[in-house]
Amino acid sequence: MIVTSQPSEFSELLEQARRAGRTVGLHPTMGALHAGHAANVRRAALECDLAAVTIFVNPLQFGPGEDFEAYPRDLGVDLELAEAAGAGVVFCPSTEAMYGRSPLVTVGVKGLAERWEGARRPGHFDGVATVVTKLFALAGPCTAYFGEKDYQQLVVVRRLVEDLSLPVRVEACPTVREADGLALSSRNRYLGPEEREEAPGLYWALLAGKRAIEEQGVADAALVVEEMHRAVRRQPLVELEYAAVVSPEDLEPVDEVSGPARLLIAGRVGLARLIDNVAAEKEDA
Ligand code: PAF
């Protein structure tokens, strides 16, 4: 596995691979890698000839008072995990290398990026879109793997690729969970033992909403959201921020569920702000 912090070397390695007829799979990350990232890298390595991982804690996507400074960083452990999962190249640039001069040009995302996470974290998706555009520009044509855990990010990245005609195919990777349902996240490290016990409550609430739609045939989204709120209240350490039933494509809230929908949830558990989501589908009556 080749590790580089130089943008030009990263580009050159991937370009050389393509010139040799090899396909490139890219998994952008902020490090603090866990089994969810490992599964995504393994998939990239299985489906492409060269799997490249990027590790960069992107300051542009953190707002004031968020956890940019505290965000876990352990490059040595990350490199071991990436290599074991089959990465051939890891790109871990410094902030200086990525944003040497404070950028005058950034990528702005309207509409769907202003809802849900975007409403709670103003500027977050502009920061994500800017760094992802830079990483795609450096990587060149590739298949990029993004986790469904950050569902809104996945939808934003798909739109970014479509609207800017970038030579990238985006693949969604299923969320990896602990045995009790908690979605793997680098931010789970902020949970204390009691908080860790209750944190899967967000997922259990999503399942309650999914059951309401799929097993009890509830179509009224307000009732589904009520069901999710009721489920979260069983975990007093979970402070709900939002629970919503949305269209899977544009994340607009739906009033009546018919066909496929996405259930979104976000909440705070102690110092950790966690998000999760599941698909749900209402069969025709
Ligand atoms: O999902 C993440 O880890 C980050 O938002 C990403 C896509 C690597 C951009 O910094």
PDB file of C-alpha atoms and ligand atoms in Angstrom:
ATOM      1  CA  MET A   1       0.000   0.000   0.000  1.00  0.00           C
ATOM      2  CA  ILE A   2       1.322   3.430  -0.955  1.00  0.00           C
ATOM      3  CA  VAL A   3       0.660   6.304   1.446  1.00  0.00           C
ATOM      4  CA  THR A   4       1.017   9.869   0.236  1.00  0.00           C
ATOM      5  CA  SER A   5       0.225  13.302   1.589  1.00  0.00           C
ATOM      6  CA  GLN A   6       1.023  15.013  -1.743  1.00  0.00           C
ATOM      7  CA  PRO A   7      -1.971  15.855  -3.956  1.00  0.00           C
ATOM      8  CA  SER A   8       0.091  15.632  -7.170  1.00  0.00           C
ATOM      9  CA  GLU A   9       1.460  12.185  -6.232  1.00  0.00           C
ATOM     10  CA  PHE A  10      -2.045  10.944  -5.384  1.00  0.00           C
ATOM     11  CA  SER A  11      -3.341  12.110  -8.789  1.00  0.00           C
ATOM     12  CA  GLU A  12      -0.367  10.578 -10.583  1.00  0.00           C
ATOM     13  CA  LEU A  13      -0.758   7.169  -8.876  1.00  0.00           C
ATOM     14  CA  LEU A  14      -4.406   6.931  -9.869  1.00  0.00           C
ATOM     15  CA  GLU A  15      -3.709   8.203 -13.383  1.00  0.00           C
ATOM     16  CA  GLN A  16      -0.933   5.596 -13.799  1.00  0.00           C
ATOM     17  CA  ALA A  17      -3.354   2.865 -12.712  1.00  0.00           C
ATOM     18  CA  ARG A  18      -5.929   3.981 -15.277  1.00  0.00           C
ATOM     19  CA  ARG A  19      -3.250   4.184 -18.008  1.00  0.00           C
ATOM     20  CA  ALA A  20      -2.407   0.546 -17.175  1.00  0.00           C
ATOM     21  CA  GLY A  21      -6.062  -0.326 -17.772  1.00  0.00           C
ATOM     22  CA  ARG A  22      -6.971  -0.618 -14.093  1.00  0.00           C
ATOM     23  CA  THR A  23     -10.244   0.707 -12.649  1.00  0.00           C
ATOM     24  CA  VAL A  24     -10.136   2.935  -9.568  1.00  0.00           C
ATOM     25  CA  GLY A  25     -12.430   2.814  -6.526  1.00  0.00           C
ATOM     26  CA  LEU A  26     -12.321   5.761  -4.122  1.00  0.00           C
ATOM     27  CA  HIS A  27     -13.506   5.899  -0.524  1.00  0.00           C
ATOM     28  CA  PRO A  28     -13.287   9.415   0.937  1.00  0.00           C
ATOM     29  CA  THR A  29     -13.132   9.461   4.756  1.00  0.00           C
ATOM     30  CA  MET A  30     -12.179  11.690   7.657  1.00  0.00           C
ATOM     31  CA  GLY A  31     -10.231   8.903   9.312  1.00  0.00           C
ATOM     32  CA  ALA A  32     -11.077   7.357  12.715  1.00  0.00           C
ATOM     33  CA  LEU A  33     -11.822   4.336  10.566  1.00  0.00           C
ATOM     34  CA  HIS A  34     -14.094   1.581  11.850  1.00  0.00           C
ATOM     35  CA  ALA A  35     -15.593  -1.653  10.561  1.00  0.00           C
ATOM     36  CA  GLY A  36     -18.069   0.330   8.417  1.00  0.00           C
ATOM     37  CA  HIS A  37     -15.220   2.014   6.532  1.00  0.00           C
ATOM     38  CA  ALA A  38     -13.432  -1.345   6.290  1.00  0.00           C
ATOM     39  CA  ALA A  39     -16.493  -2.880   4.600  1.00  0.00           C
ATOM     40  CA  ASN A  40     -16.591   0.012   2.098  1.00  0.00           C
ATOM     41  CA  VAL A  41     -12.874  -0.342   1.303  1.00  0.00           C
ATOM     42  CA  ARG A  42     -13.245  -4.110   0.903  1.00  0.00           C
ATOM     43  CA  ARG A  43     -16.071  -3.521  -1.543  1.00  0.00           C
ATOM     44  CA  ALA A  44     -14.034  -0.948  -3.493  1.00  0.00           C
ATOM     45  CA  ALA A  45     -11.134  -3.429  -3.640  1.00  0.00           C
ATOM     46  CA  LEU A  46     -13.456  -6.212  -4.802  1.00  0.00           C
ATOM     47  CA  GLU A  47     -15.211  -4.190  -7.486  1.00  0.00           C
ATOM     48  CA  CYS A  48     -12.236  -2.140  -8.741  1.00  0.00           C
ATOM     49  CA  ASP A  49      -8.617  -2.969  -9.555  1.00  0.00           C
ATOM     50  CA  LEU A  50      -7.248  -0.286  -7.237  1.00  0.00           C
ATOM     51  CA  ALA A  51      -8.930   0.887  -4.023  1.00  0.00           C
ATOM     52  CA  ALA A  52      -7.893   4.371  -2.881  1.00  0.00           C
ATOM     53  CA  VAL A  53      -8.822   5.798   0.521  1.00  0.00           C
ATOM     54  CA  THR A  54      -8.601   9.463   1.455  1.00  0.00           C
ATOM     55  CA  ILE A  55      -8.192  10.530   5.070  1.00  0.00           C
ATOM     56  CA  PHE A  56      -8.722  14.233   5.713  1.00  0.00           C
ATOM     57  CA  VAL A  57     -10.569  15.959   8.543  1.00  0.00           C
ATOM     58  CA  ASN A  58     -12.065  18.728   6.449  1.00  0.00           C
ATOM     59  CA  PRO A  59     -12.280  21.989   8.417  1.00  0.00           C
ATOM     60  CA  LEU A  60     -14.743  23.506   5.902  1.00  0.00           C
ATOM     61  CA  GLN A  61     -17.551  21.150   6.905  1.00  0.00           C
ATOM     62  CA  PHE A  62     -17.438  21.920  10.650  1.00  0.00           C
ATOM     63  CA  GLY A  63     -19.318  24.905  12.059  1.00  0.00           C
ATOM     64  CA  PRO A  64     -18.204  27.089  14.964  1.00  0.00           C
ATOM     65  CA  GLY A  65     -18.502  25.175  18.235  1.00  0.00           C
ATOM     66  CA  GLU A  66     -18.562  21.778  16.477  1.00  0.00           C
ATOM     67  CA  ASP A  67     -16.063  18.992  17.110  1.00  0.00           C
ATOM     68  CA  PHE A  68     -13.344  19.800  14.529  1.00  0.00           C
ATOM     69  CA  GLU A  69     -10.576  19.967  17.179  1.00  0.00           C
ATOM     70  CA  ALA A  70     -11.877  16.976  19.139  1.00  0.00           C
ATOM     71  CA  TYR A  71     -12.503  14.804  16.060  1.00  0.00           C
ATOM     72  CA  PRO A  72     -10.562  11.544  16.641  1.00  0.00           C
ATOM     73  CA  ARG A  73      -7.316  11.318  14.656  1.00  0.00           C
ATOM     74  CA  ASP A  74      -5.048   8.259  14.670  1.00  0.00           C
ATOM     75  CA  LEU A  75      -3.333   7.862  11.323  1.00  0.00           C
ATOM     76  CA  GLY A  76      -1.288   4.794  12.350  1.00  0.00           C
ATOM     77  CA  VAL A  77      -4.384   2.765  13.262  1.00  0.00           C
ATOM     78  CA  ASP A  78      -6.251   4.036  10.178  1.00  0.00           C
ATOM     79  CA  LEU A  79      -3.449   2.945   7.846  1.00  0.00           C
ATOM     80  CA  GLU A  80      -3.427  -0.554   9.328  1.00  0.00           C
ATOM     81  CA  LEU A  81      -7.192  -0.872   8.890  1.00  0.00           C
ATOM     82  CA  ALA A  82      -7.091   0.496   5.330  1.00  0.00           C
ATOM     83  CA  GLU A  83      -4.316  -1.905   4.327  1.00  0.00           C
ATOM     84  CA  ALA A  84      -6.037  -4.913   5.917  1.00  0.00           C
ATOM     85  CA  ALA A  85      -9.232  -4.020   4.009  1.00  0.00           C
ATOM     86  CA  GLY A  86      -7.380  -3.998   0.684  1.00  0.00           C
ATOM     87  CA  ALA A  87      -6.529  -0.331   0.014  1.00  0.00           C
ATOM     88  CA  GLY A  88      -3.718   0.114  -2.520  1.00  0.00           C
ATOM     89  CA  VAL A  89      -3.308   3.860  -2.053  1.00  0.00           C
ATOM     90  CA  VAL A  90      -4.046   6.127   0.914  1.00  0.00           C
ATOM     91  CA  PHE A  91      -4.062   9.902   0.500  1.00  0.00           C
ATOM     92  CA  CYS A  92      -3.763  11.815   3.779  1.00  0.00           C
ATOM     93  CA  PRO A  93      -3.052  15.460   2.949  1.00  0.00           C
ATOM     94  CA  SER A  94      -2.445  18.289   5.403  1.00  0.00           C
ATOM     95  CA  THR A  95      -4.906  21.184   5.552  1.00  0.00           C
ATOM     96  CA  GLU A  96      -2.163  23.295   4.009  1.00  0.00           C
ATOM     97  CA  ALA A  97      -1.893  20.901   1.042  1.00  0.00           C
ATOM     98  CA  MET A  98      -5.674  20.928   0.484  1.00  0.00           C
ATOM     99  CA  TYR A  99      -6.390  24.605   1.154  1.00  0.00           C
ATOM    100  CA  GLY A 100      -2.960  26.239   0.944  1.00  0.00           C
ATOM    101  CA  ARG A 101      -4.445  29.600   0.197  1.00  0.00           C
ATOM    102  CA  SER A 102      -7.766  30.232   1.854  1.00  0.00           C
ATOM    103  CA  PRO A 103     -10.162  29.209  -0.960  1.00  0.00           C
ATOM    104  CA  LEU A 104     -11.954  31.935  -2.907  1.00  0.00           C
ATOM    105  CA  VAL A 105     -13.962  29.351  -4.818  1.00  0.00           C
ATOM    106  CA  THR A 106     -16.163  26.860  -2.980  1.00  0.00           C
ATOM    107  CA  VAL A 107     -19.051  24.655  -4.047  1.00  0.00           C
ATOM    108  CA  GLY A 108     -22.488  25.700  -2.808  1.00  0.00           C
ATOM    109  CA  VAL A 109     -25.427  23.320  -2.653  1.00  0.00           C
ATOM    110  CA  LYS A 110     -28.922  24.731  -2.512  1.00  0.00           C
ATOM    111  CA  GLY A 111     -32.298  23.226  -1.680  1.00  0.00           C
ATOM    112  CA  LEU A 112     -31.837  19.726  -0.380  1.00  0.00           C
ATOM    113  CA  ALA A 113     -28.641  20.749   1.444  1.00  0.00           C
ATOM    114  CA  GLU A 114     -30.538  23.326   3.477  1.00  0.00           C
ATOM    115  CA  ARG A 115     -32.870  20.805   5.082  1.00  0.00           C
ATOM    116  CA  TRP A 116     -32.350  18.396   8.013  1.00  0.00           C
ATOM    117  CA  GLU A 117     -28.583  18.291   8.667  1.00  0.00           C
ATOM    118  CA  GLY A 118     -28.070  21.421   6.585  1.00  0.00           C
ATOM    119  CA  ALA A 119     -30.564  23.373   8.708  1.00  0.00           C
ATOM    120  CA  ARG A 120     -28.811  22.319  11.932  1.00  0.00           C
ATOM    121  CA  ARG A 121     -25.291  22.674  10.528  1.00  0.00           C
ATOM    122  CA  PRO A 122     -25.334  25.732   8.237  1.00  0.00           C
ATOM    123  CA  GLY A 123     -22.601  25.529   5.604  1.00  0.00           C
ATOM    124  CA  HIS A 124     -21.887  21.859   6.355  1.00  0.00           C
ATOM    125  CA  PHE A 125     -22.825  20.539   2.919  1.00  0.00           C
ATOM    126  CA  ASP A 126     -21.015  23.370   1.125  1.00  0.00           C
ATOM    127  CA  GLY A 127     -17.898  22.223   3.004  1.00  0.00           C
ATOM    128  CA  VAL A 128     -18.556  18.583   2.078  1.00  0.00           C
ATOM    129  CA  ALA A 129     -19.276  19.451  -1.569  1.00  0.00           C
ATOM    130  CA  THR A 130     -16.120  21.574  -1.800  1.00  0.00           C
ATOM    131  CA  VAL A 131     -13.788  18.898  -0.426  1.00  0.00           C
ATOM    132  CA  VAL A 132     -15.463  16.086  -2.358  1.00  0.00           C
ATOM    133  CA  THR A 133     -15.162  18.090  -5.592  1.00  0.00           C
ATOM    134  CA  LYS A 134     -11.447  18.633  -4.882  1.00  0.00           C
ATOM    135  CA  LEU A 135     -10.935  14.937  -4.081  1.00  0.00           C
ATOM    136  CA  PHE A 136     -12.780  13.919  -7.267  1.00  0.00           C
ATOM    137  CA  ALA A 137     -10.687  16.402  -9.291  1.00  0.00           C
ATOM    138  CA  LEU A 138      -7.481  14.923  -7.863  1.00  0.00           C
ATOM    139  CA  ALA A 139      -8.643  11.312  -8.232  1.00  0.00           C
ATOM    140  CA  GLY A 140      -9.982  11.563 -11.785  1.00  0.00           C
ATOM    141  CA  PRO A 141     -12.483   9.083 -13.257  1.00  0.00           C
ATOM    142  CA  CYS A 142     -13.434   6.513 -10.629  1.00  0.00           C
ATOM    143  CA  THR A 143     -16.204   4.783  -8.736  1.00  0.00           C
ATOM    144  CA  ALA A 144     -16.722   6.536  -5.390  1.00  0.00           C
ATOM    145  CA  TYR A 145     -18.134   4.702  -2.366  1.00  0.00           C
ATOM    146  CA  PHE A 146     -20.237   6.617   0.172  1.00  0.00           C
ATOM    147  CA  GLY A 147     -21.981   5.199   3.234  1.00  0.00           C
ATOM    148  CA  GLU A 148     -25.774   5.257   3.469  1.00  0.00           C
ATOM    149  CA  LYS A 149     -25.393   6.148   7.151  1.00  0.00           C
ATOM    150  CA  ASP A 150     -24.913   9.757   6.015  1.00  0.00           C
ATOM    151  CA  TYR A 151     -27.893   9.504   3.705  1.00  0.00           C
ATOM    152  CA  GLN A 152     -28.280  13.223   3.042  1.00  0.00           C
ATOM    153  CA  GLN A 153     -24.566  13.463   2.189  1.00  0.00           C
ATOM    154  CA  LEU A 154     -24.994  10.593  -0.280  1.00  0.00           C
ATOM    155  CA  VAL A 155     -27.901  12.387  -1.982  1.00  0.00           C
ATOM    156  CA  VAL A 156     -25.942  15.674  -2.073  1.00  0.00           C
ATOM    157  CA  VAL A 157     -22.897  13.925  -3.596  1.00  0.00           C
ATOM    158  CA  ARG A 158     -25.065  12.262  -6.253  1.00  0.00           C
ATOM    159  CA  ARG A 159     -26.479  15.695  -7.186  1.00  0.00           C
ATOM    160  CA  LEU A 160     -22.983  17.209  -7.174  1.00  0.00           C
ATOM    161  CA  VAL A 161     -21.783  14.596  -9.657  1.00  0.00           C
ATOM    162  CA  GLU A 162     -24.869  15.030 -11.840  1.00  0.00           C
ATOM    163  CA  ASP A 163     -24.988  18.841 -11.816  1.00  0.00           C
ATOM    164  CA  LEU A 164     -21.239  19.322 -12.411  1.00  0.00           C
ATOM    165  CA  SER A 165     -20.977  16.356 -14.849  1.00  0.00           C
ATOM    166  CA  LEU A 166     -18.092  14.852 -12.884  1.00  0.00           C
ATOM    167  CA  PRO A 167     -16.590  11.602 -14.249  1.00  0.00           C
ATOM    168  CA  VAL A 168     -17.503   9.647 -11.143  1.00  0.00           C
ATOM    169  CA  ARG A 169     -19.939   6.799 -10.496  1.00  0.00           C
ATOM    170  CA  VAL A 170     -21.347   6.959  -6.975  1.00  0.00           C
ATOM    171  CA  GLU A 171     -22.067   3.709  -5.141  1.00  0.00           C
ATOM    172  CA  ALA A 172     -24.053   3.588  -1.902  1.00  0.00           C
ATOM    173  CA  CYS A 173     -22.710   1.320   0.852  1.00  0.00           C
ATOM    174  CA  PRO A 174     -25.131  -0.134   3.425  1.00  0.00           C
ATOM    175  CA  THR A 175     -24.841   1.029   7.035  1.00  0.00           C
ATOM    176  CA  VAL A 176     -22.865  -1.307   9.280  1.00  0.00           C
ATOM    177  CA  ARG A 177     -24.324  -1.716  12.783  1.00  0.00           C
ATOM    178  CA  GLU A 178     -23.356  -3.012  16.199  1.00  0.00           C
ATOM    179  CA  ALA A 179     -25.268  -6.083  17.408  1.00  0.00           C
ATOM    180  CA  ASP A 180     -27.809  -3.844  19.190  1.00  0.00           C
ATOM    181  CA  GLY A 181     -28.423  -1.778  16.055  1.00  0.00           C
ATOM    182  CA  LEU A 182     -26.259   1.293  16.749  1.00  0.00           C
ATOM    183  CA  ALA A 183     -24.902   2.535  13.407  1.00  0.00           C
ATOM    184  CA  LEU A 184     -21.109   2.565  13.377  1.00  0.00           C
ATOM    185  CA  SER A 185     -19.827   6.136  13.502  1.00  0.00           C
ATOM    186  CA  SER A 186     -16.526   7.726  14.425  1.00  0.00           C
ATOM    187  CA  ARG A 187     -18.523   9.880  16.851  1.00  0.00           C
ATOM    188  CA  ASN A 188     -19.676   6.833  18.891  1.00  0.00           C
ATOM    189  CA  ARG A 189     -16.331   7.238  20.678  1.00  0.00           C
ATOM    190  CA  TYR A 190     -17.788  10.248  22.496  1.00  0.00           C
ATOM    191  CA  LEU A 191     -20.406   8.050  24.244  1.00  0.00           C
ATOM    192  CA  GLY A 192     -20.055   7.195  27.924  1.00  0.00           C
ATOM    193  CA  PRO A 193     -21.157   3.679  29.035  1.00  0.00           C
ATOM    194  CA  GLU A 194     -24.762   4.618  29.916  1.00  0.00           C
ATOM    195  CA  GLU A 195     -25.092   6.747  26.819  1.00  0.00           C
ATOM    196  CA  ARG A 196     -23.790   3.853  24.728  1.00  0.00           C
ATOM    197  CA  GLU A 197     -26.594   1.674  26.169  1.00  0.00           C
ATOM    198  CA  GLU A 198     -29.254   4.131  25.061  1.00  0.00           C
ATOM    199  CA  ALA A 199     -27.759   5.372  21.764  1.00  0.00           C
ATOM    200  CA  PRO A 200     -29.308   2.533  19.673  1.00  0.00           C
ATOM    201  CA  GLY A 201     -32.652   4.087  20.670  1.00  0.00           C
ATOM    202  CA  LEU A 202     -32.372   6.204  17.520  1.00  0.00           C
ATOM    203  CA  TYR A 203     -32.294   3.057  15.378  1.00  0.00           C
ATOM    204  CA  TRP A 204     -35.064   1.404  17.404  1.00  0.00           C
ATOM    205  CA  ALA A 205     -37.209   4.491  16.730  1.00  0.00           C
ATOM    206  CA  LEU A 206     -36.507   4.172  12.995  1.00  0.00           C
ATOM    207  CA  LEU A 207     -37.565   0.522  13.184  1.00  0.00           C
ATOM    208  CA  ALA A 208     -40.765   1.515  14.990  1.00  0.00           C
ATOM    209  CA  GLY A 209     -41.532   3.933  12.129  1.00  0.00           C
ATOM    210  CA  LYS A 210     -40.670   1.312   9.518  1.00  0.00           C
ATOM    211  CA  ARG A 211     -42.937  -1.249  11.207  1.00  0.00           C
ATOM    212  CA  ALA A 212     -45.783   1.278  11.298  1.00  0.00           C
ATOM    213  CA  ILE A 213     -45.478   1.732   7.516  1.00  0.00           C
ATOM    214  CA  GLU A 214     -44.679  -1.793   6.422  1.00  0.00           C
ATOM    215  CA  GLU A 215     -46.539  -3.954   8.940  1.00  0.00           C
ATOM    216  CA  GLN A 216     -49.395  -1.793  10.189  1.00  0.00           C
ATOM    217  CA  GLY A 217     -49.990  -0.075   6.828  1.00  0.00           C
ATOM    218  CA  VAL A 218     -49.826   3.461   8.262  1.00  0.00           C
ATOM    219  CA  ALA A 219     -49.706   5.982   5.398  1.00  0.00           C
ATOM    220  CA  ASP A 220     -50.058   9.237   7.360  1.00  0.00           C
ATOM    221  CA  ALA A 221     -46.452  10.429   7.804  1.00  0.00           C
ATOM    222  CA  ALA A 222     -47.381  12.517  10.859  1.00  0.00           C
ATOM    223  CA  LEU A 223     -48.483   9.310  12.644  1.00  0.00           C
ATOM    224  CA  VAL A 224     -45.240   7.575  11.667  1.00  0.00           C
ATOM    225  CA  VAL A 225     -43.202  10.498  13.032  1.00  0.00           C
ATOM    226  CA  GLU A 226     -45.291  10.393  16.237  1.00  0.00           C
ATOM    227  CA  GLU A 227     -44.459   6.705  16.564  1.00  0.00           C
ATOM    228  CA  MET A 228     -40.723   7.485  16.220  1.00  0.00           C
ATOM    229  CA  HIS A 229     -40.973  10.253  18.851  1.00  0.00           C
ATOM    230  CA  ARG A 230     -42.750   7.850  21.224  1.00  0.00           C
ATOM    231  CA  ALA A 231     -40.021   5.246  20.774  1.00  0.00           C
ATOM    232  CA  VAL A 232     -37.195   7.756  21.420  1.00  0.00           C
ATOM    233  CA  ARG A 233     -38.859   8.911  24.669  1.00  0.00           C
ATOM    234  CA  ARG A 234     -38.114   5.452  26.123  1.00  0.00           C
ATOM    235  CA  GLN A 235     -34.411   6.445  26.191  1.00  0.00           C
ATOM    236  CA  PRO A 236     -34.155   9.490  28.467  1.00  0.00           C
ATOM    237  CA  LEU A 237     -30.494  10.147  27.550  1.00  0.00           C
ATOM    238  CA  VAL A 238     -31.398  10.548  23.862  1.00  0.00           C
ATOM    239  CA  GLU A 239     -32.339  14.118  23.021  1.00  0.00           C
ATOM    240  CA  LEU A 240     -34.201  14.007  19.713  1.00  0.00           C
ATOM    241  CA  GLU A 241     -33.431  16.730  17.147  1.00  0.00           C
ATOM    242  CA  TYR A 242     -35.644  15.531  14.330  1.00  0.00           C
ATOM    243  CA  ALA A 243     -37.436  12.481  13.024  1.00  0.00           C
ATOM    244  CA  ALA A 244     -38.848  12.663   9.511  1.00  0.00           C
ATOM    245  CA  VAL A 245     -40.390  10.706   6.667  1.00  0.00           C
ATOM    246  CA  VAL A 246     -38.987  11.944   3.365  1.00  0.00           C
ATOM    247  CA  SER A 247     -38.783  11.173  -0.306  1.00  0.00           C
ATOM    248  CA  PRO A 248     -35.613   9.085  -0.903  1.00  0.00           C
ATOM    249  CA  GLU A 249     -34.558  11.198  -3.920  1.00  0.00           C
ATOM    250  CA  ASP A 250     -34.928  14.824  -2.859  1.00  0.00           C
ATOM    251  CA  LEU A 251     -35.463  14.466   0.914  1.00  0.00           C
ATOM    252  CA  GLU A 252     -38.667  16.537   0.811  1.00  0.00           C
ATOM    253  CA  PRO A 253     -40.968  15.579   3.674  1.00  0.00           C
ATOM    254  CA  VAL A 254     -43.928  13.490   2.572  1.00  0.00           C
ATOM    255  CA  ASP A 255     -47.468  13.766   3.946  1.00  0.00           C
ATOM    256  CA  GLU A 256     -48.734  10.402   2.739  1.00  0.00           C
ATOM    257  CA  VAL A 257     -46.403   7.432   2.383  1.00  0.00           C
ATOM    258  CA  SER A 258     -46.912   5.551  -0.883  1.00  0.00           C
ATOM    259  CA  GLY A 259     -44.107   3.468  -2.343  1.00  0.00           C
ATOM    260  CA  PRO A 260     -40.501   3.943  -1.149  1.00  0.00           C
ATOM    261  CA  ALA A 261     -39.674   6.451   1.598  1.00  0.00           C
ATOM    262  CA  ARG A 262     -36.675   7.190   3.802  1.00  0.00           C
ATOM    263  CA  LEU A 263     -36.948   7.659   7.551  1.00  0.00           C
ATOM    264  CA  LEU A 264     -34.370  10.081   8.969  1.00  0.00           C
ATOM    265  CA  ILE A 265     -33.454  10.696  12.585  1.00  0.00           C
ATOM    266  CA  ALA A 266     -30.928  12.832  14.481  1.00  0.00           C
ATOM    267  CA  GLY A 267     -30.277  13.349  18.157  1.00  0.00           C
ATOM    268  CA  ARG A 268     -27.771  14.088  20.848  1.00  0.00           C
ATOM    269  CA  VAL A 269     -26.620  11.501  23.344  1.00  0.00           C
ATOM    270  CA  GLY A 270     -24.282  13.207  25.785  1.00  0.00           C
ATOM    271  CA  LEU A 271     -21.502  14.811  23.744  1.00  0.00           C
ATOM    272  CA  ALA A 272     -22.286  12.800  20.610  1.00  0.00           C
ATOM    273  CA  ARG A 273     -24.571  14.128  17.903  1.00  0.00           C
ATOM    274  CA  LEU A 274     -25.744  11.047  15.993  1.00  0.00           C
ATOM    275  CA  ILE A 275     -27.725  10.557  12.791  1.00  0.00           C
ATOM    276  CA  ASP A 276     -29.269   7.469  11.261  1.00  0.00           C
ATOM    277  CA  ASN A 277     -31.815   6.445   8.635  1.00  0.00           C
ATOM    278  CA  VAL A 278     -33.590   3.447   7.115  1.00  0.00           C
ATOM    279  CA  ALA A 279     -35.570   2.740   3.967  1.00  0.00           C
ATOM    280  CA  ALA A 280     -39.273   1.924   4.312  1.00  0.00           C
ATOM    281  CA  GLU A 281     -41.752   0.992   1.644  1.00  0.00           C
ATOM    282  CA  LYS A 282     -45.533   1.119   1.695  1.00  0.00           C
ATOM    283  CA  GLU A 283     -47.083  -1.542  -0.489  1.00  0.00           C
ATOM    284  CA  ASP A 284     -50.147  -0.503  -2.467  1.00  0.00           C
ATOM    285  CA  ALA A 285     -53.312  -1.285  -0.476  1.00  0.00           C
TER     286      ALA A 285
HETATM  287  O1  PAF B   1     -18.340  11.219   5.294  1.00  0.00           O
HETATM  288  C1  PAF B   1     -17.244  11.734   5.564  1.00  0.00           C
HETATM  289  O2  PAF B   1     -16.391  11.150   6.229  1.00  0.00           O
HETATM  290  C2  PAF B   1     -16.944  13.146   5.059  1.00  0.00           C
HETATM  291  O3  PAF B   1     -18.067  13.954   5.106  1.00  0.00           O
HETATM  292  C3  PAF B   1     -16.315  13.157   3.658  1.00  0.00           C
HETATM  293  C4  PAF B   1     -17.254  12.608   2.606  1.00  0.00           C
HETATM  294  C5  PAF B   1     -15.028  12.345   3.668  1.00  0.00           C
HETATM  295  C6  PAF B   1     -15.966  14.591   3.249  1.00  0.00           C
HETATM  296  O4  PAF B   1     -15.071  15.176   4.139  1.00  0.00           O
END
